[in-house]
Tab-separated table of C-alpha atoms in Angstrom:
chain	number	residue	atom	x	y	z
A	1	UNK	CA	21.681	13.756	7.970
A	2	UNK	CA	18.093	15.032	6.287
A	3	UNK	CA	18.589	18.151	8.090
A	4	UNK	CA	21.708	18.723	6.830
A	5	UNK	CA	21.155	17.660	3.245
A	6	UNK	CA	17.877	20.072	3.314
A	7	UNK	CA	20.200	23.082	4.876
A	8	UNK	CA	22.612	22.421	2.467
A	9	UNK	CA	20.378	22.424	-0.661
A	10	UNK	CA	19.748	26.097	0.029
A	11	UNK	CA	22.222	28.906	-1.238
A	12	UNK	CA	23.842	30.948	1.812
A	13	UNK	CA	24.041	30.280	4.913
A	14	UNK	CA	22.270	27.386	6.124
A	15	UNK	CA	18.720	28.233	7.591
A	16	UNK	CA	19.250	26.573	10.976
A	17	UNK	CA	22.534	28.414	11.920
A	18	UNK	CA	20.948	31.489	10.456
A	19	UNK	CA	17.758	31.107	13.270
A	20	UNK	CA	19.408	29.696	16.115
A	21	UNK	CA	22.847	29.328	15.845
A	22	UNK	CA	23.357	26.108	15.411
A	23	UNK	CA	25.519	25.198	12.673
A	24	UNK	CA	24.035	21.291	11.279
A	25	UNK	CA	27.650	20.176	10.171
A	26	UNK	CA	28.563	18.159	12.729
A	27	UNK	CA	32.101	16.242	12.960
A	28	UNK	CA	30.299	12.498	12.619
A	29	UNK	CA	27.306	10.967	12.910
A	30	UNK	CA	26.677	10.522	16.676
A	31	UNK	CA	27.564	14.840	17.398
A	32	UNK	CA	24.535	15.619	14.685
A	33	UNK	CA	22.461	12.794	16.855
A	34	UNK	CA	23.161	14.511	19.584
A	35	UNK	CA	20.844	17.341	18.073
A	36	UNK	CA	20.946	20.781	19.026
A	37	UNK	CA	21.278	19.686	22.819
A	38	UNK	CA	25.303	19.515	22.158
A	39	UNK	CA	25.654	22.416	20.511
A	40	UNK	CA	27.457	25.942	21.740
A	41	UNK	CA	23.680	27.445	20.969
A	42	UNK	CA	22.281	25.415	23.757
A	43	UNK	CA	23.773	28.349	26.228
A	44	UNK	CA	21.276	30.344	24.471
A	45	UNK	CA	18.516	28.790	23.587
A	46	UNK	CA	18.352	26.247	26.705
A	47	UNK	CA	16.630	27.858	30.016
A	48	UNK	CA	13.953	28.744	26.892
A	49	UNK	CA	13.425	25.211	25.930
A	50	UNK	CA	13.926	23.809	29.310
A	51	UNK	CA	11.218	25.996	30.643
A	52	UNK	CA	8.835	24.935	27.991
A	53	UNK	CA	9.964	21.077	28.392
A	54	UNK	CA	9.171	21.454	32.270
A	55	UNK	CA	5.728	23.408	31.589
A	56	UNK	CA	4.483	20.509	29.024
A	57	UNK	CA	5.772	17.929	31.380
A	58	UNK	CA	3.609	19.393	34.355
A	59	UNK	CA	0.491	20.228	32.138
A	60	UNK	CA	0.440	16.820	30.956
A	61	UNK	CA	0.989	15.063	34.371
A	62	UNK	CA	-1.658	17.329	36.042
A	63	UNK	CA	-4.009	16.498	33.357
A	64	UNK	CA	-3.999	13.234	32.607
A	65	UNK	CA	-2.885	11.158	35.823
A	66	UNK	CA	0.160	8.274	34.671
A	67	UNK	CA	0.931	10.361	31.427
A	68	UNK	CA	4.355	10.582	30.441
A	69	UNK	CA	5.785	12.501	28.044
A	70	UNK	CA	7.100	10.207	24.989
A	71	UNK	CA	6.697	13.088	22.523
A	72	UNK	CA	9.813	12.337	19.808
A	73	UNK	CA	10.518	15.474	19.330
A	74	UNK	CA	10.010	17.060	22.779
A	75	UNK	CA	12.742	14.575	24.180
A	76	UNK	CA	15.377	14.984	21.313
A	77	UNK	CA	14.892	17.602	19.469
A	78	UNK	CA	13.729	19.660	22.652
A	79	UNK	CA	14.239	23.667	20.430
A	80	UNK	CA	12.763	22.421	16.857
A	81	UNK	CA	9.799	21.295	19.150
A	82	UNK	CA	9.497	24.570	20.811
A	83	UNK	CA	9.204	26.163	17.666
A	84	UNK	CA	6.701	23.639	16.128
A	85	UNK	CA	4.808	24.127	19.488
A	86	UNK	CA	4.688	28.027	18.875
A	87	UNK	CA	2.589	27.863	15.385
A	88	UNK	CA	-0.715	29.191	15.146
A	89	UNK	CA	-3.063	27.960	13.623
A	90	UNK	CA	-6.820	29.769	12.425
A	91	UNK	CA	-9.449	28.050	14.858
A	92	UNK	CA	-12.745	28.341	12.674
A	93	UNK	CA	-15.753	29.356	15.039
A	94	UNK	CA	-17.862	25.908	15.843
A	95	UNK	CA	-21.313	28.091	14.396
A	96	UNK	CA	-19.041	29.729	11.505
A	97	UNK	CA	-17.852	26.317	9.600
A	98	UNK	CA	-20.054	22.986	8.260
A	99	UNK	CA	-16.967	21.450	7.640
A	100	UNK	CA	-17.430	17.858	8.665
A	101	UNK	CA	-13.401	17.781	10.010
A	102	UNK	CA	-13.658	21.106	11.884
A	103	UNK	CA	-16.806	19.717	13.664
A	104	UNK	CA	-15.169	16.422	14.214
A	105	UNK	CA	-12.425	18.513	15.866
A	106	UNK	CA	-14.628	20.285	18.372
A	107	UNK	CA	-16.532	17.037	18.612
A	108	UNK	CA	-13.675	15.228	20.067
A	109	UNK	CA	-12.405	18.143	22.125
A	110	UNK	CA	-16.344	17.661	23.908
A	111	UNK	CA	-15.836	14.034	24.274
A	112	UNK	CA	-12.471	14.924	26.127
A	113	UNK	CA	-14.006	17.088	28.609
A	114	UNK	CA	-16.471	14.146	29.343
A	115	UNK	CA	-13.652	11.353	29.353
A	116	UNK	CA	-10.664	12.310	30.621
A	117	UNK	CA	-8.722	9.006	28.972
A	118	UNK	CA	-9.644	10.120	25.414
A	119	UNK	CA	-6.610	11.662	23.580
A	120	UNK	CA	-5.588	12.235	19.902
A	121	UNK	CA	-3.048	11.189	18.257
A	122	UNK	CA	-1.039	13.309	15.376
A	123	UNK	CA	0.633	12.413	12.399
A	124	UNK	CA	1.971	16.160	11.746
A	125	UNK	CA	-1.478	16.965	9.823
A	126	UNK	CA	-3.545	18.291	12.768
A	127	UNK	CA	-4.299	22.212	10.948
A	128	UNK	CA	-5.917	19.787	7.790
A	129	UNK	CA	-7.750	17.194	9.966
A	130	UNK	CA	-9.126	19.602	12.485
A	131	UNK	CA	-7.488	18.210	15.144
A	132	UNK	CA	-5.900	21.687	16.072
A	133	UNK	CA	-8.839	22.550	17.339
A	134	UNK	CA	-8.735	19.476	19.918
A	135	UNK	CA	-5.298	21.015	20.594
A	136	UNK	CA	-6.668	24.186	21.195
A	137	UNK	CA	-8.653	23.245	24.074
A	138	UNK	CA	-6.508	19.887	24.930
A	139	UNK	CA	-2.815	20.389	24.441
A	140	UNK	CA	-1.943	18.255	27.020
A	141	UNK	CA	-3.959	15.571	25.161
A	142	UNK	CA	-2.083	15.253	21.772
A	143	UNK	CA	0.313	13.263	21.013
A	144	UNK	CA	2.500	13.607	17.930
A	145	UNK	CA	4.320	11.437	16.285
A	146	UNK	CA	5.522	13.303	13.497
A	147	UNK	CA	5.292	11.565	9.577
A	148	UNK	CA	4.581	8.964	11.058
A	149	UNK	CA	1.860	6.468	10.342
A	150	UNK	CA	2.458	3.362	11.711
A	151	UNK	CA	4.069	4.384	14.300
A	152	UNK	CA	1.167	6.716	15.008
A	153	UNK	CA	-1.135	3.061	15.224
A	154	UNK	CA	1.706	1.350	17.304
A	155	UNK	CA	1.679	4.554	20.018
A	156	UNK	CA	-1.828	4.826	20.074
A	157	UNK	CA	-2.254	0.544	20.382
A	158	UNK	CA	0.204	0.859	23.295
A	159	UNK	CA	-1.876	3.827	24.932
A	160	UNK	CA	-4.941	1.529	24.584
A	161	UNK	CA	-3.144	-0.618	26.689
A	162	UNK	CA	-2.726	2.018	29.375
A	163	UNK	CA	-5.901	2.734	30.090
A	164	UNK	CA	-6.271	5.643	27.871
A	165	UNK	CA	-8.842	5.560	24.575
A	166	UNK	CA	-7.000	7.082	21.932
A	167	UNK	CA	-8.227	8.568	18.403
A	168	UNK	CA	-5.278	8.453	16.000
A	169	UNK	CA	-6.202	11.296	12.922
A	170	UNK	CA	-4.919	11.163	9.482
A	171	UNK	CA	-5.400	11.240	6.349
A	172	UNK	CA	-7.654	8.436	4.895
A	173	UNK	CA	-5.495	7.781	1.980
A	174	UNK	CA	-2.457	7.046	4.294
A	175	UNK	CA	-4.201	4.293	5.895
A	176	UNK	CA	-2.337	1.946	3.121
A	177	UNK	CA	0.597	2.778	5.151
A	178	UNK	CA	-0.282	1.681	8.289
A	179	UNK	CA	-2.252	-1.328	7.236
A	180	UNK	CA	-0.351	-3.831	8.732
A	181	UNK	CA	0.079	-2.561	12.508
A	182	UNK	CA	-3.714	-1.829	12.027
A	183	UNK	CA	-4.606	-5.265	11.508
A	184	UNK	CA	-2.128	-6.859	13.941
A	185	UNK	CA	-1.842	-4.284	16.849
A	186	UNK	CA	-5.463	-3.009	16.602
A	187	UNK	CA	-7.484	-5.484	14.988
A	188	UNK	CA	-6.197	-8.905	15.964
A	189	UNK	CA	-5.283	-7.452	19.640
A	190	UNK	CA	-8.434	-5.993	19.751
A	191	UNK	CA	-7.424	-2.762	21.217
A	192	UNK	CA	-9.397	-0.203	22.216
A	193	UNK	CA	-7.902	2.348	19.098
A	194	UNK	CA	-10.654	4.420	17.677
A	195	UNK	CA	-8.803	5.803	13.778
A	196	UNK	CA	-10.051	8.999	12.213
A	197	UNK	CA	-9.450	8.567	8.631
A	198	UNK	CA	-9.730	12.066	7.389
A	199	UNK	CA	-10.298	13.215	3.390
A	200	UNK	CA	-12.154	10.571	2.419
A	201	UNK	CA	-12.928	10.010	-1.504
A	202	UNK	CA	-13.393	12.665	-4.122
A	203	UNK	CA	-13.898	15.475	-2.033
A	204	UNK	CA	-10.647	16.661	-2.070
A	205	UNK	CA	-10.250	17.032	-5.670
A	206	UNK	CA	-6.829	19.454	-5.784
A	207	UNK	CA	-4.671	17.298	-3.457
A	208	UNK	CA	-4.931	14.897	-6.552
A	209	UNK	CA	-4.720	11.269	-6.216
A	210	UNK	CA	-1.696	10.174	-3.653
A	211	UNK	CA	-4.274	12.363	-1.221
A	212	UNK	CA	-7.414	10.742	-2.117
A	213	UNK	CA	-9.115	7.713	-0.874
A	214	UNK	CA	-11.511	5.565	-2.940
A	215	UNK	CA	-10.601	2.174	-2.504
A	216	UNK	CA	-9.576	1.547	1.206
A	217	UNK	CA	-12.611	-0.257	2.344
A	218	UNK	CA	-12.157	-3.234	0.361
A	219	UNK	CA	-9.293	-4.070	3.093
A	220	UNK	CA	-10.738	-2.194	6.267
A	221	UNK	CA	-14.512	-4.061	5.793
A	222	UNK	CA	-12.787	-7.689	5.724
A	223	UNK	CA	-10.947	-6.954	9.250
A	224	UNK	CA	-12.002	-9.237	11.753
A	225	UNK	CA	-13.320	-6.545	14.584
A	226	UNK	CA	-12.566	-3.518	13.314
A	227	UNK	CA	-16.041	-1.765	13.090
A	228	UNK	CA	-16.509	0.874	10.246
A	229	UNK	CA	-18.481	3.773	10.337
A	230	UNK	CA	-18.489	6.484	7.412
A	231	UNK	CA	-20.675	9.693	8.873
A	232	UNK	CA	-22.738	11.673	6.388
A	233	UNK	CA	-23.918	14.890	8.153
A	234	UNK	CA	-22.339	16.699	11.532
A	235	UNK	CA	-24.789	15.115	14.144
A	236	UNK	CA	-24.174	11.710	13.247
A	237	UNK	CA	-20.556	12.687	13.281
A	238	UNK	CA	-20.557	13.960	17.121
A	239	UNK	CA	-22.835	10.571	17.652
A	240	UNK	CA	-20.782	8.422	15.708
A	241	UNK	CA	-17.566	9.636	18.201
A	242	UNK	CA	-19.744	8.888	21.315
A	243	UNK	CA	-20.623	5.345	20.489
A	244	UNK	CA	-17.166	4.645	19.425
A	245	UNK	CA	-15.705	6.408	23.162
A	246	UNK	CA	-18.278	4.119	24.660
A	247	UNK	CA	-17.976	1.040	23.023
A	248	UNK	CA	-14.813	-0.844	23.867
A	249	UNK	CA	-12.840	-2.190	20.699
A	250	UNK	CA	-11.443	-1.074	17.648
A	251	UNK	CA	-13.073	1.453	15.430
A	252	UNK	CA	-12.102	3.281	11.875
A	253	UNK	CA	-14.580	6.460	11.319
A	254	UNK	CA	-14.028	8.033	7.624
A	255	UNK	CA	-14.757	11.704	7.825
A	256	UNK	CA	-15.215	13.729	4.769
A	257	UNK	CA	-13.741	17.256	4.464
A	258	UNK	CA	-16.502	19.296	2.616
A	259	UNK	CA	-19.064	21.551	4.461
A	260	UNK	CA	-22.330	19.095	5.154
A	261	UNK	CA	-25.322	19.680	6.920
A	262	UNK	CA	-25.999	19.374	10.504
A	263	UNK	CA	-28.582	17.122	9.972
A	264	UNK	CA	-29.954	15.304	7.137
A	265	UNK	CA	-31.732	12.583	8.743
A	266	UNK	CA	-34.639	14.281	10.461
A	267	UNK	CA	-35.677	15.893	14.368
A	268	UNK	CA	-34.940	12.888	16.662
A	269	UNK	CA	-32.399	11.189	14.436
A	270	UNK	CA	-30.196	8.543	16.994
A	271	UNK	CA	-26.787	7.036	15.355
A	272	UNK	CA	-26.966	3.360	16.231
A	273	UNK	CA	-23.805	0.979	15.218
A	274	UNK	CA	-24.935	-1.531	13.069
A	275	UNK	CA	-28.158	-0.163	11.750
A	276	UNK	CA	-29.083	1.769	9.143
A	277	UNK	CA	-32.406	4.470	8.794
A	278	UNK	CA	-35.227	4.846	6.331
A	279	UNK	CA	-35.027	8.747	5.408
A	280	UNK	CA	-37.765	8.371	3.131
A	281	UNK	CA	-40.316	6.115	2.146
A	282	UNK	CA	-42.910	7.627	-0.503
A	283	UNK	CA	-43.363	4.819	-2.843
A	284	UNK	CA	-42.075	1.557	-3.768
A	285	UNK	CA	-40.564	1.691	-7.860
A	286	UNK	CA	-36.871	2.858	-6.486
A	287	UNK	CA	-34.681	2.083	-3.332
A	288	UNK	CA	-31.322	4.679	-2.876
A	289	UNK	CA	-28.819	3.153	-0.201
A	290	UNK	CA	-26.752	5.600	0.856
A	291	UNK	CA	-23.540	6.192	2.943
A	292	UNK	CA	-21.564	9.082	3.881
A	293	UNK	CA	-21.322	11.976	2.393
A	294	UNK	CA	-23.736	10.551	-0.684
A	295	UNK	CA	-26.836	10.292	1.734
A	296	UNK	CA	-27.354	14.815	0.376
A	297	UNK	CA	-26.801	13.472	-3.437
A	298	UNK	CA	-29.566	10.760	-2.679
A	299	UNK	CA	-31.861	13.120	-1.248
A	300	UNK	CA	-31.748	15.232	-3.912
A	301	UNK	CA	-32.233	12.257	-6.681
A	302	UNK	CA	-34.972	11.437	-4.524
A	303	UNK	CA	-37.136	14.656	-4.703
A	304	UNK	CA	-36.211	14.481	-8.738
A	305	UNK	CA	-37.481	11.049	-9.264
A	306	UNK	CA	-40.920	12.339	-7.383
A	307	UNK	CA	-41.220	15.013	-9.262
A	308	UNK	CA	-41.084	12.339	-12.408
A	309	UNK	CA	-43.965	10.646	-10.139
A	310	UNK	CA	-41.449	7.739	-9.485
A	311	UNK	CA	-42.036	6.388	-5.668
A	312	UNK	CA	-38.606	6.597	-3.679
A	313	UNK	CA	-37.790	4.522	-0.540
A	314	UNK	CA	-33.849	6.012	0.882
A	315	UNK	CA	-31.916	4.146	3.463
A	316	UNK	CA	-28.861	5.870	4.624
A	317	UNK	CA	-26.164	3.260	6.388
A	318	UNK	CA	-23.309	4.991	8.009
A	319	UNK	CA	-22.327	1.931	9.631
A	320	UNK	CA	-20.768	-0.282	7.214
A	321	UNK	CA	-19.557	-2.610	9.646
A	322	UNK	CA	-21.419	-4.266	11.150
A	323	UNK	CA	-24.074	-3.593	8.524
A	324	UNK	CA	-27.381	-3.553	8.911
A	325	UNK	CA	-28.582	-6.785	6.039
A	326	UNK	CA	-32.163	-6.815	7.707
A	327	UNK	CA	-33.291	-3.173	7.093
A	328	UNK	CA	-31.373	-4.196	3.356
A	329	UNK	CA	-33.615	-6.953	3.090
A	330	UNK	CA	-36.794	-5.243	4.075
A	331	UNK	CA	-35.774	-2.670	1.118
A	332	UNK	CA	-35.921	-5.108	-1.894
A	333	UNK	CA	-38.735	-6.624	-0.555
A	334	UNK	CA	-40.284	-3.775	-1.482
A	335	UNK	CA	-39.463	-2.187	-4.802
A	336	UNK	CA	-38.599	-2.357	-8.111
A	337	UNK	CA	-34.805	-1.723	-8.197
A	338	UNK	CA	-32.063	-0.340	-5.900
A	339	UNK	CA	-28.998	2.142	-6.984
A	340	UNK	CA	-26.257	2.463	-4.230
A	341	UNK	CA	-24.048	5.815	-3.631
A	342	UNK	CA	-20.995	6.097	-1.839
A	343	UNK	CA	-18.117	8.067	-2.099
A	344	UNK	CA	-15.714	5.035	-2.797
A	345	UNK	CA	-15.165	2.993	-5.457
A	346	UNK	CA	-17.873	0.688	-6.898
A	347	UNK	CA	-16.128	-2.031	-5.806
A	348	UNK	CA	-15.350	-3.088	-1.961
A	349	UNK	CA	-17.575	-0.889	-0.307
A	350	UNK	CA	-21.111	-0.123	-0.153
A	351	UNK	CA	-22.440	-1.971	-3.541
A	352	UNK	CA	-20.275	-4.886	-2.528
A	353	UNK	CA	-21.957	-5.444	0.947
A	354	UNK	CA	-24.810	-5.290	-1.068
A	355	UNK	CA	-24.511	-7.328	-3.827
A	356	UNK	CA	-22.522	-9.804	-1.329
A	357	UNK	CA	-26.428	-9.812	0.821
A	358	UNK	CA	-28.443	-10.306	-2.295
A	359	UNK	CA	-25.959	-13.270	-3.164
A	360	UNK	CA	-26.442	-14.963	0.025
A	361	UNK	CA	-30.434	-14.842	0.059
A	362	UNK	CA	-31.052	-15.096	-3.985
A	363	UNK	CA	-32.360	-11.533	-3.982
A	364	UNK	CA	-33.493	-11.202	-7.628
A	365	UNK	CA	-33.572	-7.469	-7.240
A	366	UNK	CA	-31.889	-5.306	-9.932
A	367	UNK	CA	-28.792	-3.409	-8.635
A	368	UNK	CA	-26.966	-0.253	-9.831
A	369	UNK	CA	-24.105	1.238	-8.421
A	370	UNK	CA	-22.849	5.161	-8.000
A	371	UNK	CA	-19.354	5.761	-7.029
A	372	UNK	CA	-15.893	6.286	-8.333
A	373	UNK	CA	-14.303	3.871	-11.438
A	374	UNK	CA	-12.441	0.605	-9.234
A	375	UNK	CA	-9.654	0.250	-12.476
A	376	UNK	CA	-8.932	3.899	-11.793
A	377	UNK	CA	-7.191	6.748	-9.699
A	378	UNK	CA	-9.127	10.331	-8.655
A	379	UNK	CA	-8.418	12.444	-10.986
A	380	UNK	CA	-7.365	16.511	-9.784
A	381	UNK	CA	-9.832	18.441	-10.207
A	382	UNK	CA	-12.494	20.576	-8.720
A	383	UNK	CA	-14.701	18.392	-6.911
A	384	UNK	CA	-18.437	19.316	-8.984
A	385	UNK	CA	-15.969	18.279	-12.455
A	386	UNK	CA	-15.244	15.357	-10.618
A	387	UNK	CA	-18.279	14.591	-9.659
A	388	UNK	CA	-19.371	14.971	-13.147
A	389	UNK	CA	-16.785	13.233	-14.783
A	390	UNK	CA	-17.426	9.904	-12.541
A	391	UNK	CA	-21.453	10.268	-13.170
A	392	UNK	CA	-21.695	10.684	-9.585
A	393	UNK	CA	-24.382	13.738	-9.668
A	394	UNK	CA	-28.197	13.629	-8.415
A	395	UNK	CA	-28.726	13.630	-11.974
A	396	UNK	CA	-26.642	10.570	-12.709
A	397	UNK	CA	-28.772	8.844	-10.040
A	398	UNK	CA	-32.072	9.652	-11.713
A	399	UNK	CA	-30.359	8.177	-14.877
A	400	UNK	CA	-29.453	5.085	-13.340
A	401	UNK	CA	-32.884	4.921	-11.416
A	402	UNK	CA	-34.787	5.106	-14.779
A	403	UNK	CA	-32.621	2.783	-17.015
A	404	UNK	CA	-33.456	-0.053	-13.998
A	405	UNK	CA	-36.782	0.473	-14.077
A	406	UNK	CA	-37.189	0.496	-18.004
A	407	UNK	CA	-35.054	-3.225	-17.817
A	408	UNK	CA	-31.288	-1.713	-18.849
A	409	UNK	CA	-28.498	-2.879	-17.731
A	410	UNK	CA	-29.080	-6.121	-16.760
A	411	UNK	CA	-29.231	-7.585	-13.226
A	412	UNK	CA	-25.563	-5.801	-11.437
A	413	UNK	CA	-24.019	-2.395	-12.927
């Protein structure tokens, strides 16, 4: 009936008889379920989608041995899905584009080629997560589920269970839909699901704030066994995918959508779950713990606060879960004050696991915190306004640096 009502909305003749044939008013309910297969335009249009429903079919069972072709759409709706099927979509060159989502898509097409259980799974936003490009080179390998969330965890819990290691991909801010069959189905059942949570935090200023995620991990970081990884440059991106392939269990990965650097860790840089890595360590007044995106923003406070002749130690921790407390600990017992960045909300995330460590230990060390405002949604914007507007700028961190060091702002801000 949502096909119809669209069609209907329109002024002519509806859009659907106008393409195919098919004309959506059906006599009752059970003719329009019957979808276009009951309709006079199937003696038309059906040796083209049959031939296209036997071609995916083979492809699929060549490729992957025991898969079988549950695609919605491609068993009901076998025409719309041929045309869906038939859209192109602009596959960036892997040395043309930074972009940590077209990276993670080539990334995961790699892994694929490697492990020939890993498969994606599609929640009808694969052109804006990157996963088109996994299509590209894996169409046998994607599943979609159409708007679809939790049923997007549910499929790819039940494909777990099959053998296969699936990456369900969507946006990070619809993980609030999907909560619950991510903590029962994946979490508590322990399947091996591996979620890409794409367009994570500010950094997709224009989609304003339904699209933007800032205060998810205050519920994914309190899931028993659900390990959580947020990737600041490419190369610990394509690691970050490895070690989650290769380590059975459930995994959520938050990948940003802005161009980042390759690498911003150093030559010989190795992602390791559940530890963190000193970046730099040229003095002892100021600690910067990073995640994410933020670990470019704290490298550029860094060389500020040098050139002010302040000493700078930064630890960048893309694994959140299980976090790494010691290298923490090892921090504060050696400077002055710390400031965290992460591109989250100050409350739930990164400063939280902190403060949460100092808490259990006593650590008297002052704390100050850079992200977005917890009592508050993203505003739209472009993303250096934002930025600006939630004091979340290298220059910010300096500020924040200096005021803990001169004794402002008491113990926590």
């Amino acid at each position: 009936m949502l096909l119809r009502a669209h069609d209907e909305s329109r002024s002519g003749q509806p859009q659907v008889r106008r393409t195919w044939g098919w004309d959506p008013r059906p006599q009752g309910v059970l003719s329009l379920w019957g979808g276009p297969s009951r309709t006079s335009a199937m003696g038309t249009l059906e040796p083209l989608a049959s031939r296209y429903d036997l071609g995916v079919r083979k492809t699929r069972s060549d490729s992957v041995p025991g898969w079988e072709p549950f695609d919605f759409f491609l068993l009901t709706f076998p025409v719309i899905e041929y045309r869906f099927a038939m859209a192109q979509f602009t596959i960036p060159a892997r040395n043309e584009t930074k972009e940590m989502r077209y990276q993670m898509g080539y990334a995961l097409a790699d892994l694929a080629n490697e492990y020939p259980n890993v498969v994606a799974v599609d929640a009808d936003l694969r052109s804006s997560s990157g996963l088109h490009i996994f299509e590209h080179f894996h169409p046998d390998k994607l599943v979609k589920v159409g708007i679809a969330e939790q049923n997007m965890i549910s499929v790819s819990a039940g494909l777990s269970q099959e053998g296969f290691i699936p990456f369900p991909c969507t946006f990070d801010a619809f993980c609030r839909r999907f909560l619950d069959q991510l903590y029962i189905s994946v979490a508590y059942s322990r399947t091996n699901v591996k979620v890409l949570g794409a367009y994570v935090g500010l950094f997709t200023g224009k989609a304003g704030a339904t699209h933007q995620s800032d205060k998810e991990l205050g519920v994914l970081l309190r899931m028993p066994n659900l390990r959580v990884i947020e990737p600041g440059f490419n190369e610990e991106m394509r690691q970050a995918l490895r070690v989650a392939v290769e380590t059975p269990g459930p995994f959520y990965l938050r990948i940003v959508r802005c161009e980042v650097e390759d690498n911003e860790a150093g030559p010989g840089y190795q992602f390791r779950l559940g530890q963190g890595t000193t970046v730099i360590d040229e003095g002892r007044d100021i600690g910067l713990v990073s995640t994410g995106y933020m670990i470019r923003t704290a490298k550029r406070a860094a060389q500020k606060l040098r050139d002010r002749g302040v000493g700078v130690r930064l630890d960048h921790h893309p694994s959140l879960k299980p976090f790494d407390d010691g290298l923490l600990y090892d921090m504060a017992s050696k400077v002055k004050a710390i400031v965290t960045l992460e591109n989250h909300c100050t409350s739930g995330g990164l400063f939280s696991l902190v403060a949460e460590a100092f808490a259990r230990r006593g650590v008297p060390v002052p704390v100050g915190a850079i992200g977005t405002d917890p009592e508050d949604f993203i505003h739209t914007g472009h993303v250096n306004d934002l930025l600006a507007h939630y004091r979340m700028t290298s220059d910010d961190v300096v500020e924040k640096a200096m005021g803990l060091l001169a004794g402002k702002g008491g113990r926590m801000e």
